[in-house]
JSON list of C-alpha atoms in Angstrom, two decimals:
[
{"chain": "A", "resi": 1, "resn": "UNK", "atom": "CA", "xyz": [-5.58, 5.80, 6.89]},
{"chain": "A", "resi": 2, "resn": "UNK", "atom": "CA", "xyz": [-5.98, 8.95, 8.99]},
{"chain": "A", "resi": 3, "resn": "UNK", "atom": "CA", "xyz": [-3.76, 11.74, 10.15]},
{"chain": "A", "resi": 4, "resn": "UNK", "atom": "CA", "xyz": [-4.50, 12.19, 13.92]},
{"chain": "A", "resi": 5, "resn": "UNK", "atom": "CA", "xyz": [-4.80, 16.11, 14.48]},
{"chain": "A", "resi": 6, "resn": "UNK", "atom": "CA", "xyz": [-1.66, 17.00, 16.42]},
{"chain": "A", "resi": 7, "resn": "UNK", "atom": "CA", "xyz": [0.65, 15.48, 13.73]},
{"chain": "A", "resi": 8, "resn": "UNK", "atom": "CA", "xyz": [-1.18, 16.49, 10.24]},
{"chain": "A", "resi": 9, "resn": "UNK", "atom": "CA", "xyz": [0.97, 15.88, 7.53]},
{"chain": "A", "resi": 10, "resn": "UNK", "atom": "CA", "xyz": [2.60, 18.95, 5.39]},
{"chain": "A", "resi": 11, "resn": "UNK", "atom": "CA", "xyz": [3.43, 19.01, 1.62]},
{"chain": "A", "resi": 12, "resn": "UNK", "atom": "CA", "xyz": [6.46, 17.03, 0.94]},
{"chain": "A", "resi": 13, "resn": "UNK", "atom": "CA", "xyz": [6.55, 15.75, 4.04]},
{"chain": "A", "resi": 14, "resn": "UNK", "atom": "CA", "xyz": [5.45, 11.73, 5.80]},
{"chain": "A", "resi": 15, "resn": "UNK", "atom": "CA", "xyz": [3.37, 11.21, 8.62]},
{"chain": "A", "resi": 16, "resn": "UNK", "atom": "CA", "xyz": [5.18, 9.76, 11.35]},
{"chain": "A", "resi": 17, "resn": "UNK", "atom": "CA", "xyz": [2.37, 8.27, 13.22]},
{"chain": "A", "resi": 18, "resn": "UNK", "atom": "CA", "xyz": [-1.68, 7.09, 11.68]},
{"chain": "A", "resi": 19, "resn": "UNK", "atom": "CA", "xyz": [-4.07, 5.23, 12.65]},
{"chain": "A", "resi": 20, "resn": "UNK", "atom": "CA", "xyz": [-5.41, 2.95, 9.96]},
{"chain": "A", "resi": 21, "resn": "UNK", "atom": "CA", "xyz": [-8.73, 3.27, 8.71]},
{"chain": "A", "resi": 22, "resn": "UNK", "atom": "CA", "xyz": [-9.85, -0.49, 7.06]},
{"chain": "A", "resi": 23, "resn": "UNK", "atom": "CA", "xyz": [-12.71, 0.30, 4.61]},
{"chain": "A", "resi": 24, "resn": "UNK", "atom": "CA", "xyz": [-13.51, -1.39, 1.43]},
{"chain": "A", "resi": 25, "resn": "UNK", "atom": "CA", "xyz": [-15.92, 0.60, -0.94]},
{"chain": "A", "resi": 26, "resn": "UNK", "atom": "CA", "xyz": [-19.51, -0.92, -1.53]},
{"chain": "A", "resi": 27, "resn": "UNK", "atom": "CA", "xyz": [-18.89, -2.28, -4.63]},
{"chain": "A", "resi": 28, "resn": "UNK", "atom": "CA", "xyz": [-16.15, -4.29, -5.99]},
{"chain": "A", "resi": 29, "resn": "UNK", "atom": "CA", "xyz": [-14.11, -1.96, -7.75]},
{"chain": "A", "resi": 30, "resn": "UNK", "atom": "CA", "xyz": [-10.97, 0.06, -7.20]},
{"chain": "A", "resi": 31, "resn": "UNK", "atom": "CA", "xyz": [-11.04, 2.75, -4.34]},
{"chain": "A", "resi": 32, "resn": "UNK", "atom": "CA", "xyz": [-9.40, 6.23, -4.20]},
{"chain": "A", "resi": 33, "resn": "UNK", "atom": "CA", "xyz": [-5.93, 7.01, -4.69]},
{"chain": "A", "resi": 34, "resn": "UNK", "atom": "CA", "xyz": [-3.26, 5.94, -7.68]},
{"chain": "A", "resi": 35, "resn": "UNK", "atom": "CA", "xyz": [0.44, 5.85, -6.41]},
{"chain": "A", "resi": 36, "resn": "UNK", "atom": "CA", "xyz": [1.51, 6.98, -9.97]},
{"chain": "A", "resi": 37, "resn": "UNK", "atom": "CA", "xyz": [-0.79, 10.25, -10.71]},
{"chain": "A", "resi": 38, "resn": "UNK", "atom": "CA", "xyz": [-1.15, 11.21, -14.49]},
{"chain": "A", "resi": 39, "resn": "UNK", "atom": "CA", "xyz": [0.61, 8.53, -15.86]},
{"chain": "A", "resi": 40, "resn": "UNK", "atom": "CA", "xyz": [-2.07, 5.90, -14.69]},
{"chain": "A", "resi": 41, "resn": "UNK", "atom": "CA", "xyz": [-4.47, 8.23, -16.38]},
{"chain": "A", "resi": 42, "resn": "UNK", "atom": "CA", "xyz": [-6.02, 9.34, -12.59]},
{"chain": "A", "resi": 43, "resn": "UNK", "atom": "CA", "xyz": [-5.17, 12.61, -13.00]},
{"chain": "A", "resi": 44, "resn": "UNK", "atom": "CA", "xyz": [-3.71, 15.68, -10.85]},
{"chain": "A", "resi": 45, "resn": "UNK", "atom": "CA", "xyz": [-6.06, 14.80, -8.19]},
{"chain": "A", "resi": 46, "resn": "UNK", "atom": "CA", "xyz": [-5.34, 11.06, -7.44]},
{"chain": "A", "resi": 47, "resn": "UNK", "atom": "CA", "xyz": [-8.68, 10.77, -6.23]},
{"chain": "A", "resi": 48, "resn": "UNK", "atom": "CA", "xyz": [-12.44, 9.30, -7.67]},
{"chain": "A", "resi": 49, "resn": "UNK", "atom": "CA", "xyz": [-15.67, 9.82, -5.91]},
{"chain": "A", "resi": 50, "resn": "UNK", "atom": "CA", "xyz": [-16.79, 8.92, -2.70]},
{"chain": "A", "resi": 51, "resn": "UNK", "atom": "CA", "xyz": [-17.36, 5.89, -2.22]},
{"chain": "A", "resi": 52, "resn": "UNK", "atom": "CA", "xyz": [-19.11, 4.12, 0.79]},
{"chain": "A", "resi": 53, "resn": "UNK", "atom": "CA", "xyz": [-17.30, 2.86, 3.86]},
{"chain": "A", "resi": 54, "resn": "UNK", "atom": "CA", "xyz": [-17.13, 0.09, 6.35]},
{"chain": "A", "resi": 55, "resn": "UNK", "atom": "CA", "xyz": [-19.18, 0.41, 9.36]},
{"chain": "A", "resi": 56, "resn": "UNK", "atom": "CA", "xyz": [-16.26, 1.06, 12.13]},
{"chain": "A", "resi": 57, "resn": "UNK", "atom": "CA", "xyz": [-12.41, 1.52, 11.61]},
{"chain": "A", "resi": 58, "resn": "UNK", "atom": "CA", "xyz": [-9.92, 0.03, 13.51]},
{"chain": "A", "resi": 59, "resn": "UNK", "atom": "CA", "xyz": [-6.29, 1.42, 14.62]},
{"chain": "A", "resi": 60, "resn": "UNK", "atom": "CA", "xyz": [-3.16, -0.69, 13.53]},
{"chain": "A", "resi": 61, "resn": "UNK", "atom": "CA", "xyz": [-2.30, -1.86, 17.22]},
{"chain": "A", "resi": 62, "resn": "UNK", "atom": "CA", "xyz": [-5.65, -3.67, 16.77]},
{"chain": "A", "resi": 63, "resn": "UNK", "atom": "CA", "xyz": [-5.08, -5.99, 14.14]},
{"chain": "A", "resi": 64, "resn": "UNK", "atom": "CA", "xyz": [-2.31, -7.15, 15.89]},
{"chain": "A", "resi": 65, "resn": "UNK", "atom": "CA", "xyz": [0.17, -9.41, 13.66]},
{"chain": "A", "resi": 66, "resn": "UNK", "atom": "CA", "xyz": [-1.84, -9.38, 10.42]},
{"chain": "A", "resi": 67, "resn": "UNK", "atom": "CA", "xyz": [-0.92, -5.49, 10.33]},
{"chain": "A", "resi": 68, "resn": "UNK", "atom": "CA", "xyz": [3.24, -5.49, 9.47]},
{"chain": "A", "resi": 69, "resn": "UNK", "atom": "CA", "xyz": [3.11, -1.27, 9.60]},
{"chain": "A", "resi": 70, "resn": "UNK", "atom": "CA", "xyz": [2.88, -1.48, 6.14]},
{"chain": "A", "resi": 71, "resn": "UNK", "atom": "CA", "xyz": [0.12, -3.57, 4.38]},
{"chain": "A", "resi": 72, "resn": "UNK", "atom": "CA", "xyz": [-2.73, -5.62, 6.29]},
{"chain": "A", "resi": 73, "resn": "UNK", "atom": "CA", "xyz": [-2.31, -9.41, 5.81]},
{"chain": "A", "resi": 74, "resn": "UNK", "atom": "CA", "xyz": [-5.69, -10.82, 6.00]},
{"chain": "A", "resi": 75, "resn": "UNK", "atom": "CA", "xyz": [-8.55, -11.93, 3.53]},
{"chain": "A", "resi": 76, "resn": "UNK", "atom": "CA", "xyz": [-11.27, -9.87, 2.28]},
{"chain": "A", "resi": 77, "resn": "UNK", "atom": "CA", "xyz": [-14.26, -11.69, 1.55]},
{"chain": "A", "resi": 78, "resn": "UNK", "atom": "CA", "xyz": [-16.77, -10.40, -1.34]},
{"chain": "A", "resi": 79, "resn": "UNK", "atom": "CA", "xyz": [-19.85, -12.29, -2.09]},
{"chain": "A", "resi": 80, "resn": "UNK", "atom": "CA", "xyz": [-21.79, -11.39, -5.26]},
{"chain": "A", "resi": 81, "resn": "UNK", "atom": "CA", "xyz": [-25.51, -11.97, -5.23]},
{"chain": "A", "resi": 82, "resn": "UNK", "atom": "CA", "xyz": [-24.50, -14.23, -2.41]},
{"chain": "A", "resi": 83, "resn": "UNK", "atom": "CA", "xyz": [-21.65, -16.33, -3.64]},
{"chain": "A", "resi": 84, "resn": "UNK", "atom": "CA", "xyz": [-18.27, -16.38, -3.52]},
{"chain": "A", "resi": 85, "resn": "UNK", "atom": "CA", "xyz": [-16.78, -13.71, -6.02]},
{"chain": "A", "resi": 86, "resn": "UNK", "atom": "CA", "xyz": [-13.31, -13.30, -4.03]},
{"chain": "A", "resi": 87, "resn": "UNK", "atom": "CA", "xyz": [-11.10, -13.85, -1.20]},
{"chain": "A", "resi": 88, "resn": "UNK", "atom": "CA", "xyz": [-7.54, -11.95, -2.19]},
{"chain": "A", "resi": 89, "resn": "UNK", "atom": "CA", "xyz": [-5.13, -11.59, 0.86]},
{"chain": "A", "resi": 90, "resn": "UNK", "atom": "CA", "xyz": [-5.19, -7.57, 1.09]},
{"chain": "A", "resi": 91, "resn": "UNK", "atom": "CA", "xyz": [-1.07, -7.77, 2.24]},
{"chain": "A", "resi": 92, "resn": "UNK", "atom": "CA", "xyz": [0.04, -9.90, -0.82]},
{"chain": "A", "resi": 93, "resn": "UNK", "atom": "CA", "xyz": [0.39, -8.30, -3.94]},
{"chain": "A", "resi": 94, "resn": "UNK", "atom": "CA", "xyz": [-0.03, -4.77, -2.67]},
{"chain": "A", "resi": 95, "resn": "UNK", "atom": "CA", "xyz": [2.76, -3.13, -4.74]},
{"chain": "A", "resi": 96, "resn": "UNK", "atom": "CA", "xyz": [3.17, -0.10, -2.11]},
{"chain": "A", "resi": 97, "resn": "UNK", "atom": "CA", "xyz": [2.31, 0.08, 1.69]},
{"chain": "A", "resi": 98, "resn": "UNK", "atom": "CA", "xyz": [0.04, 2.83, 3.49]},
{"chain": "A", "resi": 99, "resn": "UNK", "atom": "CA", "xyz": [3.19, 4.51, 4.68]},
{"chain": "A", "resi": 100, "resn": "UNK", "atom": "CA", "xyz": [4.49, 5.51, 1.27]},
{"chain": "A", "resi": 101, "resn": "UNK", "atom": "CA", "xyz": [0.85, 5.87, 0.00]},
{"chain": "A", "resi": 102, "resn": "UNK", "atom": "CA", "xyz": [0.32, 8.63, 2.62]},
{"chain": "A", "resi": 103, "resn": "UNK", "atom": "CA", "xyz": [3.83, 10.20, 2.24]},
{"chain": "A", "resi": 104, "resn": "UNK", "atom": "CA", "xyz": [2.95, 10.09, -1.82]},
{"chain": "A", "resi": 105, "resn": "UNK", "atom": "CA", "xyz": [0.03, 12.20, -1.18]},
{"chain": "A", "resi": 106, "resn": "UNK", "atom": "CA", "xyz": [1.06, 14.94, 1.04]},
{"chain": "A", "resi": 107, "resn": "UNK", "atom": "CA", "xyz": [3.62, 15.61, -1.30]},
{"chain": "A", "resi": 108, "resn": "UNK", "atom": "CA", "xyz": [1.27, 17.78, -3.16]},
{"chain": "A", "resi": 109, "resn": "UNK", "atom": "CA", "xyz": [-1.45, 18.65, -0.46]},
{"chain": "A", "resi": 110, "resn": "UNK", "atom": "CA", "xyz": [-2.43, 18.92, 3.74]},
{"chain": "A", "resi": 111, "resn": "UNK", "atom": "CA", "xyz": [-3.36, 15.96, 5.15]},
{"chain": "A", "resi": 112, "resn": "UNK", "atom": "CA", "xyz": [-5.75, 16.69, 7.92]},
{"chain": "A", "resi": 113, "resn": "UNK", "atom": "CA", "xyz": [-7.15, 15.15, 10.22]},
{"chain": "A", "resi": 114, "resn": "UNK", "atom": "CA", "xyz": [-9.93, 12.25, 9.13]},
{"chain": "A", "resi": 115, "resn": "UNK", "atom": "CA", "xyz": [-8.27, 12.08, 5.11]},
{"chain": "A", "resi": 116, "resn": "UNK", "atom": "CA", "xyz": [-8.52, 8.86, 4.37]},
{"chain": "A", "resi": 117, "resn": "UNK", "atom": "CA", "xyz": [-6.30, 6.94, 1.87]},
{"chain": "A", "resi": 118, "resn": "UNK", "atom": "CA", "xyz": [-7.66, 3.95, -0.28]},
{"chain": "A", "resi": 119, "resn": "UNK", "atom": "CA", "xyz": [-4.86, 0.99, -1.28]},
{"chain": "A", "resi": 120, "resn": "UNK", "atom": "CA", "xyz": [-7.09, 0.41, -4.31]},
{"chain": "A", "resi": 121, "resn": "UNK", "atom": "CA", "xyz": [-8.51, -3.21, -5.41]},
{"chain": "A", "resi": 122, "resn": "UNK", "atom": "CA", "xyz": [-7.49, -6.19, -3.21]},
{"chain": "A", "resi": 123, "resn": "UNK", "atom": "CA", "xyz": [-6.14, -8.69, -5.89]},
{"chain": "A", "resi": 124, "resn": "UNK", "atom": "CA", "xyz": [-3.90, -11.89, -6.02]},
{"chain": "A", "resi": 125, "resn": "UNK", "atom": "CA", "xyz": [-1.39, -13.02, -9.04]},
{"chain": "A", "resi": 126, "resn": "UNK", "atom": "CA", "xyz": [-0.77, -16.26, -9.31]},
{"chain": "A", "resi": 127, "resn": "UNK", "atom": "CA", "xyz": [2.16, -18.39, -8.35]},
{"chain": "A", "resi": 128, "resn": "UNK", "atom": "CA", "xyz": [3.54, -18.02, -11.29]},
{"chain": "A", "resi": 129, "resn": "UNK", "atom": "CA", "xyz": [2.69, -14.45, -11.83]},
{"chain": "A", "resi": 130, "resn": "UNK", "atom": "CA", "xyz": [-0.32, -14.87, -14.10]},
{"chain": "A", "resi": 131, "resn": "UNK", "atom": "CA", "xyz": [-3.57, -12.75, -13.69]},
{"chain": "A", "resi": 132, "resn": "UNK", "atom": "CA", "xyz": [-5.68, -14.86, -10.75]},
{"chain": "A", "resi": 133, "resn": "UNK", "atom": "CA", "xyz": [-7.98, -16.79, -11.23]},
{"chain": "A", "resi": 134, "resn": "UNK", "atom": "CA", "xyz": [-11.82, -17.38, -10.12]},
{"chain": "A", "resi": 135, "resn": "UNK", "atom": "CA", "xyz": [-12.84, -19.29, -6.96]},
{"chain": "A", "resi": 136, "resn": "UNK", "atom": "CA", "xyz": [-12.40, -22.30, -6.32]},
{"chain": "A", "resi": 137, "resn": "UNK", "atom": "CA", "xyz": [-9.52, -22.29, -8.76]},
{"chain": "A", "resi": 138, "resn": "UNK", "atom": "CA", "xyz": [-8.06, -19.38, -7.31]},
{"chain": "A", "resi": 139, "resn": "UNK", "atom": "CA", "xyz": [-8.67, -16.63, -4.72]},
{"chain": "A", "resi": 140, "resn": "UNK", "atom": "CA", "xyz": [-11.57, -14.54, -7.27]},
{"chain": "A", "resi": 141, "resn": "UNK", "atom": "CA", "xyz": [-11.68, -10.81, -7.65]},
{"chain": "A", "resi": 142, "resn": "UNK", "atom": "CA", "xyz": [-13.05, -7.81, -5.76]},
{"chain": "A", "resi": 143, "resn": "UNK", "atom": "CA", "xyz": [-13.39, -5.81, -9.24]},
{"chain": "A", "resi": 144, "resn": "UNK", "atom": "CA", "xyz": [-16.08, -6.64, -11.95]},
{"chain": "A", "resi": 145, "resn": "UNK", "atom": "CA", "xyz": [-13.90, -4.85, -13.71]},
{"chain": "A", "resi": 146, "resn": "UNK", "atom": "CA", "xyz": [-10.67, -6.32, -13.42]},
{"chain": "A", "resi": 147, "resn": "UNK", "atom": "CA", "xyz": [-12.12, -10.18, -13.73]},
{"chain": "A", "resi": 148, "resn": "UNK", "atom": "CA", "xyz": [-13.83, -8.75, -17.08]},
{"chain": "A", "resi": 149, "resn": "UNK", "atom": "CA", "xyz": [-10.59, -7.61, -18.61]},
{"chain": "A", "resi": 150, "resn": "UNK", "atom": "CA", "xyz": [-9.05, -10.68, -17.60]},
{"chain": "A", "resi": 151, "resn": "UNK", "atom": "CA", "xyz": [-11.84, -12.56, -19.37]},
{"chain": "A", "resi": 152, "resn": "UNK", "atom": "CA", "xyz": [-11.40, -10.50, -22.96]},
{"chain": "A", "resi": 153, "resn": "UNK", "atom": "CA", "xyz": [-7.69, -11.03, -22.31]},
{"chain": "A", "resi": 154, "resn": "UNK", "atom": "CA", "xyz": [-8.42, -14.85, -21.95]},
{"chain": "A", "resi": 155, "resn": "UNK", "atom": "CA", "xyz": [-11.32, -15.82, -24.38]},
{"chain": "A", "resi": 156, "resn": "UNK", "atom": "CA", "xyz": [-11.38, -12.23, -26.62]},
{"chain": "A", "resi": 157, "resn": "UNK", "atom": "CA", "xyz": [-14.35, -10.92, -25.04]},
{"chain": "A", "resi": 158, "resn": "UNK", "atom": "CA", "xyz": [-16.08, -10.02, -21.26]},
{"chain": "A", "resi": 159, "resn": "UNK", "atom": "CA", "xyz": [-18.26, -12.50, -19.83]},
{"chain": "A", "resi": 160, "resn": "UNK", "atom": "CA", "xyz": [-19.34, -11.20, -16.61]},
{"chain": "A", "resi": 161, "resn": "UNK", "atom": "CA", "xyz": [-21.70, -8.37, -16.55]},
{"chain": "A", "resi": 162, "resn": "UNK", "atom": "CA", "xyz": [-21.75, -5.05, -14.88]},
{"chain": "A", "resi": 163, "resn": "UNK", "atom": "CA", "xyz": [-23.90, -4.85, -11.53]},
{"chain": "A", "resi": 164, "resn": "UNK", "atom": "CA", "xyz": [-27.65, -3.79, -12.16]},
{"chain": "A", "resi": 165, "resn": "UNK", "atom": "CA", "xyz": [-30.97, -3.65, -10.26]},
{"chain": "A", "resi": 166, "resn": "UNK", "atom": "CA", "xyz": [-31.31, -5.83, -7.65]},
{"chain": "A", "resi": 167, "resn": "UNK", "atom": "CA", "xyz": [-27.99, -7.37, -7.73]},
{"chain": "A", "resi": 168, "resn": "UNK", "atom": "CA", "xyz": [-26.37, -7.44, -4.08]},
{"chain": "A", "resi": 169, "resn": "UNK", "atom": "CA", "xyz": [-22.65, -7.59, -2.55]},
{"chain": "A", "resi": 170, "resn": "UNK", "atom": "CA", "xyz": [-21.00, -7.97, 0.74]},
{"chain": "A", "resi": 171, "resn": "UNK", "atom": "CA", "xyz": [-17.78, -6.98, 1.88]},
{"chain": "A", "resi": 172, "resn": "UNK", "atom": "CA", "xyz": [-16.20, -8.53, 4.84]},
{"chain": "A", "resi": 173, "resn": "UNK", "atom": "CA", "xyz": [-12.55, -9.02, 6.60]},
{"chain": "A", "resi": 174, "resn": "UNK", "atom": "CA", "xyz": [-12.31, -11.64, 9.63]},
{"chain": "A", "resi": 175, "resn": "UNK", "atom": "CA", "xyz": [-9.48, -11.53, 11.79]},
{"chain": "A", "resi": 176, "resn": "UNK", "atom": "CA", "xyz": [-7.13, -14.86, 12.70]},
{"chain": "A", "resi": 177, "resn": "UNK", "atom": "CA", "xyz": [-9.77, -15.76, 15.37]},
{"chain": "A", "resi": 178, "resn": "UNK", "atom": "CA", "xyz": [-12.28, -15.51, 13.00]},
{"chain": "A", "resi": 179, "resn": "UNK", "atom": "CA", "xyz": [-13.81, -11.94, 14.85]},
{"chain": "A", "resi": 180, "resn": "UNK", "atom": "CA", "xyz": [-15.18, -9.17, 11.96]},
{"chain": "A", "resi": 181, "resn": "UNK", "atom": "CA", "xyz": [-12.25, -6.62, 11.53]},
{"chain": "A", "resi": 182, "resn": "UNK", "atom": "CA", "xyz": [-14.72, -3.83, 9.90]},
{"chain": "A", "resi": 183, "resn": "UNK", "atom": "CA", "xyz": [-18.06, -4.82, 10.44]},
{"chain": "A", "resi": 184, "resn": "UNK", "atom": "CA", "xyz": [-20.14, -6.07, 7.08]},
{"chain": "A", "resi": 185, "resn": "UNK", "atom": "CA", "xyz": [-20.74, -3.59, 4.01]},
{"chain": "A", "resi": 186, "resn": "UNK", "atom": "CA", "xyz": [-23.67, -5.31, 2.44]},
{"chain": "A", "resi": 187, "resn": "UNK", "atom": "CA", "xyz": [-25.45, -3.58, -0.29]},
{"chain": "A", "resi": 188, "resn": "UNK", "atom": "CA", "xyz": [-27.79, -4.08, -3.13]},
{"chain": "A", "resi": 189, "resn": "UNK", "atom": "CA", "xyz": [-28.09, -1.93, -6.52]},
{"chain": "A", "resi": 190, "resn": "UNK", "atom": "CA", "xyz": [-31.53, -0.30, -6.73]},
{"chain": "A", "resi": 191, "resn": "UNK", "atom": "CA", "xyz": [-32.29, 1.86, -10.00]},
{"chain": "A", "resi": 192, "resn": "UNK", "atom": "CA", "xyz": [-34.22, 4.70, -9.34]},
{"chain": "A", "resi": 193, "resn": "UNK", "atom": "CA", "xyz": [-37.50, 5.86, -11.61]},
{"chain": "A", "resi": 194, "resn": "UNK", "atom": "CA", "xyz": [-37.16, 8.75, -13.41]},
{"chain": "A", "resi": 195, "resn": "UNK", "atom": "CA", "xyz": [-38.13, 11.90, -11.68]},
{"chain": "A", "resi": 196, "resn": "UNK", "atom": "CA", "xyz": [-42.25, 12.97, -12.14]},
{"chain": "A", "resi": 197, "resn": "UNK", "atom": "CA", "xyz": [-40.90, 16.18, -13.00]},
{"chain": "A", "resi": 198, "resn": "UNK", "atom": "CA", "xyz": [-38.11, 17.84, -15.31]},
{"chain": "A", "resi": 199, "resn": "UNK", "atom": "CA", "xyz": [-35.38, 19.11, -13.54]},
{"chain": "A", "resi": 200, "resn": "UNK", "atom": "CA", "xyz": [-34.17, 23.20, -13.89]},
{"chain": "A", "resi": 201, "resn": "UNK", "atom": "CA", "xyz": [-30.73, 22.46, -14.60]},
{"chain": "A", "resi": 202, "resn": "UNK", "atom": "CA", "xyz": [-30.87, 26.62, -15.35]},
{"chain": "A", "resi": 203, "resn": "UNK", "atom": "CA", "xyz": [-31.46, 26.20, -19.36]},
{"chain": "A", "resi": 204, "resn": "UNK", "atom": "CA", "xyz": [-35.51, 26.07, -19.07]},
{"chain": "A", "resi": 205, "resn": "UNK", "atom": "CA", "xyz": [-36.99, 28.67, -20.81]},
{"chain": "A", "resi": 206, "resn": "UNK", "atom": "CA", "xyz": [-39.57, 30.21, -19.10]},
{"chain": "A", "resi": 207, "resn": "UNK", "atom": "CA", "xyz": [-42.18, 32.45, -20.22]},
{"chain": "A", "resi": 208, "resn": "UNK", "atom": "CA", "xyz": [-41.03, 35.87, -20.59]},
{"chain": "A", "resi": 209, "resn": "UNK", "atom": "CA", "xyz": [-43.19, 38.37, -17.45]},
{"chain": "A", "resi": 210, "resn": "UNK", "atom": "CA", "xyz": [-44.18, 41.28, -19.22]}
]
């Protein structure tokens, strides 16, 4: 979500008007900001690293009905070395909308224009509350991490690995007419080789000039 320049948001106060940015990050796992600060162990900050984006944004008056001016109700689609991994509805189960996210965060900092705000991992309970369940059983993950604690919770111990080289994923949300709402974040994991050369991280000692 971003805070158009002639109404930037103040400490302690709400934006009244933002255009919403929809962005997923590259990989399935859980984007920027925690609603609860320290106590969900995210510290002061209520941030994590950049991540990478969608494509284009979109502005709420876009996504016509599937945005309520709270949460966005359509699927997101990830596919994991090109198959299904999940399809959670990113308006269900989202415990607090981008309004309250955004008026969360400038409590303690200037929103200006182009912040953006992350919801966090798209993810769907069950019916009867219960952790979901993989696809076609149930509407998969967007977070390795997330369907691997589910699996030690479930059989003692994680069964699905951790993304490495050459493993791929692609992100994608389609609209009720089936139109792309963000474009297609489609990326695959590529391990660098070491560098030729050591890097001067400032503790090389060097030869002393005379």
């Amino acid at each position: 979500m971003t805070c158009p320049k002639e109404e930037q948001s103040a400490p302690g106060s709400s934006t009244r008007r933002t255009s919403l940015l929809v962005s997923r990050p590259a990989a399935p796992t859980a984007t920027l900001t925690a609603w609860r600060g320290t106590t969900a162990g995210f510290g002061f900050f209520q941030s994590k690293p950049s991540s990478a984006f969608s494509p284009v944004c979109v502005t709420p008056d876009e996504l016509g009905g599937a945005f309520d001016g709270h949460r966005v109700h359509l699927p997101m689609r990830v596919h994991y070395n090109e198959k299904l991994f999940g399809e959670a509805n990113a308006g269900v189960d989202m415990t607090f909308g981008f309004p309250q996210l955004v008026a969360h965060a400038a409590k303690t900092r200037p929103l200006g224009a182009g912040t953006i705000i992350g919801s966090g991992t798209v993810s769907n309970r069950e019916a009867d509350g219960t952790p979901g369940k993989p696809v076609p059983d149930g509407k998969g993950y967007s977070c390795i991490a997330e369907v691997r604690m589910i699996e030690k919770i479930n059989g003692g111990a994680p069964v699905t690995s951790f993304m490495n080289n050459g493993d791929k994923v692609r992100i994608e949300m389609s609209s009720a007419d089936g139109s792309s709402v963000f474009g297609v974040i489609e990326q695959r994991v590529v391990v660098q080789p070491p560098a030729a050369y050591p890097v001067d991280n400032g503790d090389v000692k060097r030869p002393r000039q005379e």
